[in-house]
PDB file of C-alpha atoms in Angstrom:
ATOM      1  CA  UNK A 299     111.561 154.777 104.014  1.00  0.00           C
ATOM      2  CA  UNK A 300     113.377 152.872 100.963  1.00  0.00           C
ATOM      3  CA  UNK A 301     116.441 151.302 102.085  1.00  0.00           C
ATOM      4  CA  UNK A 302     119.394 152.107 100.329  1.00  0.00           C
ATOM      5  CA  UNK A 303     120.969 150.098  97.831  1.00  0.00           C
ATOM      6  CA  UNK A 304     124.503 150.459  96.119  1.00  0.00           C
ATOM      7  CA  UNK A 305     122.008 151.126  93.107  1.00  0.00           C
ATOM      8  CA  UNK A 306     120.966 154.200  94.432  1.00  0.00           C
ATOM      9  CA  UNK A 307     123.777 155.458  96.099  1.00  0.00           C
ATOM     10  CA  UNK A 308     124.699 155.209  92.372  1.00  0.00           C
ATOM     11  CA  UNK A 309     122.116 156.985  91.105  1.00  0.00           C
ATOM     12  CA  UNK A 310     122.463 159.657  93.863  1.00  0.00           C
ATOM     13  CA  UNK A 311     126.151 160.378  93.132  1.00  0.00           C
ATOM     14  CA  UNK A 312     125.386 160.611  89.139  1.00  0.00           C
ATOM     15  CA  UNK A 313     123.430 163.993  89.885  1.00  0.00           C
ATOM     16  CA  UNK A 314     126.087 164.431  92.278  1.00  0.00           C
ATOM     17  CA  UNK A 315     128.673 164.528  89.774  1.00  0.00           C
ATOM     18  CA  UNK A 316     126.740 166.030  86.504  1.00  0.00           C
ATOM     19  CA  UNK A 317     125.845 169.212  86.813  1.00  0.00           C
ATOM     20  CA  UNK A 318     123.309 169.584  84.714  1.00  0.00           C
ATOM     21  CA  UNK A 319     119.704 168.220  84.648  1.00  0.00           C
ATOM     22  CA  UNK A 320     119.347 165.174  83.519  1.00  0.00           C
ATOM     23  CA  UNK A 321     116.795 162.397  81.928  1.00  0.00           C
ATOM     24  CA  UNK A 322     115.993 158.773  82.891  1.00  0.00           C
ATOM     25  CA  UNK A 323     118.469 157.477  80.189  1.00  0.00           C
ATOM     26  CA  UNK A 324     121.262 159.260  80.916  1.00  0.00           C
ATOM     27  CA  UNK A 325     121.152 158.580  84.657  1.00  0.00           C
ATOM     28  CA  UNK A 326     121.106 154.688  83.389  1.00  0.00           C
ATOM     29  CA  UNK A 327     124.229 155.305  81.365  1.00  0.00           C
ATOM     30  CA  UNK A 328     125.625 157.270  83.503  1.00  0.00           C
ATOM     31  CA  UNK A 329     124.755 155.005  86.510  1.00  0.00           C
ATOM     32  CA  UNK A 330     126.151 151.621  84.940  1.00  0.00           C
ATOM     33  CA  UNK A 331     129.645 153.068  84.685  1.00  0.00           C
ATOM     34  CA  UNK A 332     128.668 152.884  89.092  1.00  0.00           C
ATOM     35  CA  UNK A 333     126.921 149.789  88.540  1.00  0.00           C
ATOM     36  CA  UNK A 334     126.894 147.762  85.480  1.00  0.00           C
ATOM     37  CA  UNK A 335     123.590 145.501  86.308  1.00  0.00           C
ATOM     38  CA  UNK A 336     121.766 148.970  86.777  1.00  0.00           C
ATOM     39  CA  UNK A 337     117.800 148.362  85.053  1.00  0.00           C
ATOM     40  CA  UNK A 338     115.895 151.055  84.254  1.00  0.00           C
ATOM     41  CA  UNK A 339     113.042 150.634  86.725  1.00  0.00           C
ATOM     42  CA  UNK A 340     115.644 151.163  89.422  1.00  0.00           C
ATOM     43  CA  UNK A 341     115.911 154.434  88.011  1.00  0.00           C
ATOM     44  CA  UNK A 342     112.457 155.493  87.832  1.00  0.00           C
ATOM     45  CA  UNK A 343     112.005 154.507  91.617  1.00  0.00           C
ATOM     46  CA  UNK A 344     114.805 155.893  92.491  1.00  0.00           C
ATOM     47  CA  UNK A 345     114.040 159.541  90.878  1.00  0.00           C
ATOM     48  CA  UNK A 346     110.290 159.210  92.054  1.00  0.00           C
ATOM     49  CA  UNK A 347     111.521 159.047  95.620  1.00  0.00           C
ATOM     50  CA  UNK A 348     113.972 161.608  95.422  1.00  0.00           C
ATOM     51  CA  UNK A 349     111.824 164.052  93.620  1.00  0.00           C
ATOM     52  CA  UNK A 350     108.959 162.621  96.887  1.00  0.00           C
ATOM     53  CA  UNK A 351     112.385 163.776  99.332  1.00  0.00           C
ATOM     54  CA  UNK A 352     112.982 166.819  97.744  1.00  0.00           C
ATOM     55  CA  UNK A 353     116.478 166.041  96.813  1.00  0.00           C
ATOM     56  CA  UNK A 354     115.385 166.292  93.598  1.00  0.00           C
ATOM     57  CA  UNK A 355     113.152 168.763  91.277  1.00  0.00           C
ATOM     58  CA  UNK A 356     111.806 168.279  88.135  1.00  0.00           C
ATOM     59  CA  UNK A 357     113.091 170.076  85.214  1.00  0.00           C
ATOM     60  CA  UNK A 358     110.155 171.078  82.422  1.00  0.00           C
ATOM     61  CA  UNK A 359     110.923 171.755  79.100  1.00  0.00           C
ATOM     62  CA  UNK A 360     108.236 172.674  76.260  1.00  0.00           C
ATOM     63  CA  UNK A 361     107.261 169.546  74.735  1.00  0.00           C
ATOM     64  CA  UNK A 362     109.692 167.549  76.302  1.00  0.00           C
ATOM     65  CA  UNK A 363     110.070 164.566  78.636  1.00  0.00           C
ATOM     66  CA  UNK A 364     111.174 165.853  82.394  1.00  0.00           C
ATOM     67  CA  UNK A 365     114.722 166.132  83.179  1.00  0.00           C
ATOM     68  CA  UNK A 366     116.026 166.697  86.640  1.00  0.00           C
ATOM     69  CA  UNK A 367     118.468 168.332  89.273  1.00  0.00           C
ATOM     70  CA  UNK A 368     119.361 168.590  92.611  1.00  0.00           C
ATOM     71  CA  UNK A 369     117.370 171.001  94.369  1.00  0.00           C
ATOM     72  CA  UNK A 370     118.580 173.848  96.884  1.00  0.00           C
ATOM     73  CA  UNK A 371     119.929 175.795  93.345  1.00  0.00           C
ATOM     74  CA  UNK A 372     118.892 179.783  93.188  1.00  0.00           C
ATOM     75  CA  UNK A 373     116.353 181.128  91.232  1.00  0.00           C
ATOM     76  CA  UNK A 374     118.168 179.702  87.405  1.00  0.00           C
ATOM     77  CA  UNK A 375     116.938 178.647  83.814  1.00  0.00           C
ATOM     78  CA  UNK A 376     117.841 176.225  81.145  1.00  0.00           C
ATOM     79  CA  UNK A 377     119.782 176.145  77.788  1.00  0.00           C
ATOM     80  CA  UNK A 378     118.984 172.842  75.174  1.00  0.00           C
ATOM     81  CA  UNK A 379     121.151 171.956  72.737  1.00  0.00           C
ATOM     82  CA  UNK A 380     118.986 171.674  69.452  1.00  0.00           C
ATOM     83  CA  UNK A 381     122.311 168.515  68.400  1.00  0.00           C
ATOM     84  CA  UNK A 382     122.677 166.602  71.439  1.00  0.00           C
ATOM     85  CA  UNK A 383     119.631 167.030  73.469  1.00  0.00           C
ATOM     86  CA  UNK A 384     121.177 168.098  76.923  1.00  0.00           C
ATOM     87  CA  UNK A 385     120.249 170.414  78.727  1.00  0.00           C
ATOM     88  CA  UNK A 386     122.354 172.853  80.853  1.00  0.00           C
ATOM     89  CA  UNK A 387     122.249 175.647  83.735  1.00  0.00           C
ATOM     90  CA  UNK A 388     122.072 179.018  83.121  1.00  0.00           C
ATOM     91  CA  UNK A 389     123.017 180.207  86.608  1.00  0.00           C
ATOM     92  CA  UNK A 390     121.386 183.868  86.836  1.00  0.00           C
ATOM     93  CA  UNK A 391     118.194 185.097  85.445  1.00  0.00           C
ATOM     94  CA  UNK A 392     117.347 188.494  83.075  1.00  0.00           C
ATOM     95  CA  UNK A 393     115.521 190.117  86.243  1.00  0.00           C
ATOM     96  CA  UNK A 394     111.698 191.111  86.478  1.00  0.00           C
ATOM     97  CA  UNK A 395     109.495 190.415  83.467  1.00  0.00           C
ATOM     98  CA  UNK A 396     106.453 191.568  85.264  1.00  0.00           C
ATOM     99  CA  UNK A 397     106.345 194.597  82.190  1.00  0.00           C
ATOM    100  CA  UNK A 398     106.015 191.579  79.848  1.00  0.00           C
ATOM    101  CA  UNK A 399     102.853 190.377  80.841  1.00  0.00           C
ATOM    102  CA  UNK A 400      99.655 192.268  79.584  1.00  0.00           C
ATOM    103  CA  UNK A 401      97.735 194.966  81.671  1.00  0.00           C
ATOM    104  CA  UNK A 402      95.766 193.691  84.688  1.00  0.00           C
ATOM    105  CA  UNK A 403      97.875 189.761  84.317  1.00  0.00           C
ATOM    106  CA  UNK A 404      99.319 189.210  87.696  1.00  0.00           C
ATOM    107  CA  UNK A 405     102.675 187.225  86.920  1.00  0.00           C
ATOM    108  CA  UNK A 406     103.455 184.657  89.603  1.00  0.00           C
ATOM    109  CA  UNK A 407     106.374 182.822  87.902  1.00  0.00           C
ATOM    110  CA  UNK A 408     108.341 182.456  84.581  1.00  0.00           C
ATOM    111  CA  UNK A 409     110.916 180.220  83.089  1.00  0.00           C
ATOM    112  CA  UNK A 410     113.345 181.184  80.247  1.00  0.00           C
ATOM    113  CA  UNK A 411     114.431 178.405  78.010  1.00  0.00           C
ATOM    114  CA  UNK A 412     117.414 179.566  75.562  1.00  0.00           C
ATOM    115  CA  UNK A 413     117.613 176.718  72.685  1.00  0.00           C
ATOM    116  CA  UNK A 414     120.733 176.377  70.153  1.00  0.00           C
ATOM    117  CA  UNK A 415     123.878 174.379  70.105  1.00  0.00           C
ATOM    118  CA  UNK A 416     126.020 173.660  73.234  1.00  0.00           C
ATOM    119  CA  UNK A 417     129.821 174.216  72.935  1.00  0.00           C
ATOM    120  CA  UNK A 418     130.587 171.155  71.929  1.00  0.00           C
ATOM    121  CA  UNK A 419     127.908 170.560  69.175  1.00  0.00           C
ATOM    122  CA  UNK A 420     129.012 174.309  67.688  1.00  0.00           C
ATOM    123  CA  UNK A 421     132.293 173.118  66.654  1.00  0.00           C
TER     124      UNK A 421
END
């Protein structure tokens, strides 16, 4: 068991207090306004073992580096701004898609990804 550190108890309460999935980099920036001497190692361990807990789940988007978020959420997708590159929650989900797949496919899971520009990139 990792011991914990005010760096991490940093890094915990940034996904704490964002609510929306988020990247190495932005859990440094967001994490030095916690902790200014924050390094970015800290932050890989730090996710790795929460991801290990299950605090954490990966986010997977398409040709992108992982994000992540707290788990425990519902069933939910994702919506990337094409500007700023965050991603946000869609809280709900369009239902069954099991017509979508072709005849004799067994679907086991999907994930919807809507992509365009987040409110404040659309101004």
């Amino acid at each position: 068991m990792e011991r914990n550190t005010r760096q991490r108890d940093a890094i915990r309460q940034v996904f704490e207090e964002v609510p929306r999935p988020l990247g190495p980099a932005e859990v440094l920036e967001f994490g030095r306004s916690h902790v200014s001497k924050l390094g970015i190692a800290t932050v890989y361990r730090t996710i790795n073992s929460l991801v290990e807990s299950g605090w954490l789940v990966p986010v997977e988007l398409p040709g992108e580096a992982p994000r992540y978020e707290r788990s425990g959420s519902a069933h939910h997708h994702h919506f990337s701004c094409r500007q700023c590159t965050r991603v946000f929650e869609i809280h709900g989900c369009p239902g069954d898609l099991k017509h979508l797949a072709p005849d004799g496919f067994q679907l086991e899971s999907h994930e919807v990804v809507l992509y365009g520009l987040c409110n404040k990139c659309a101004v």
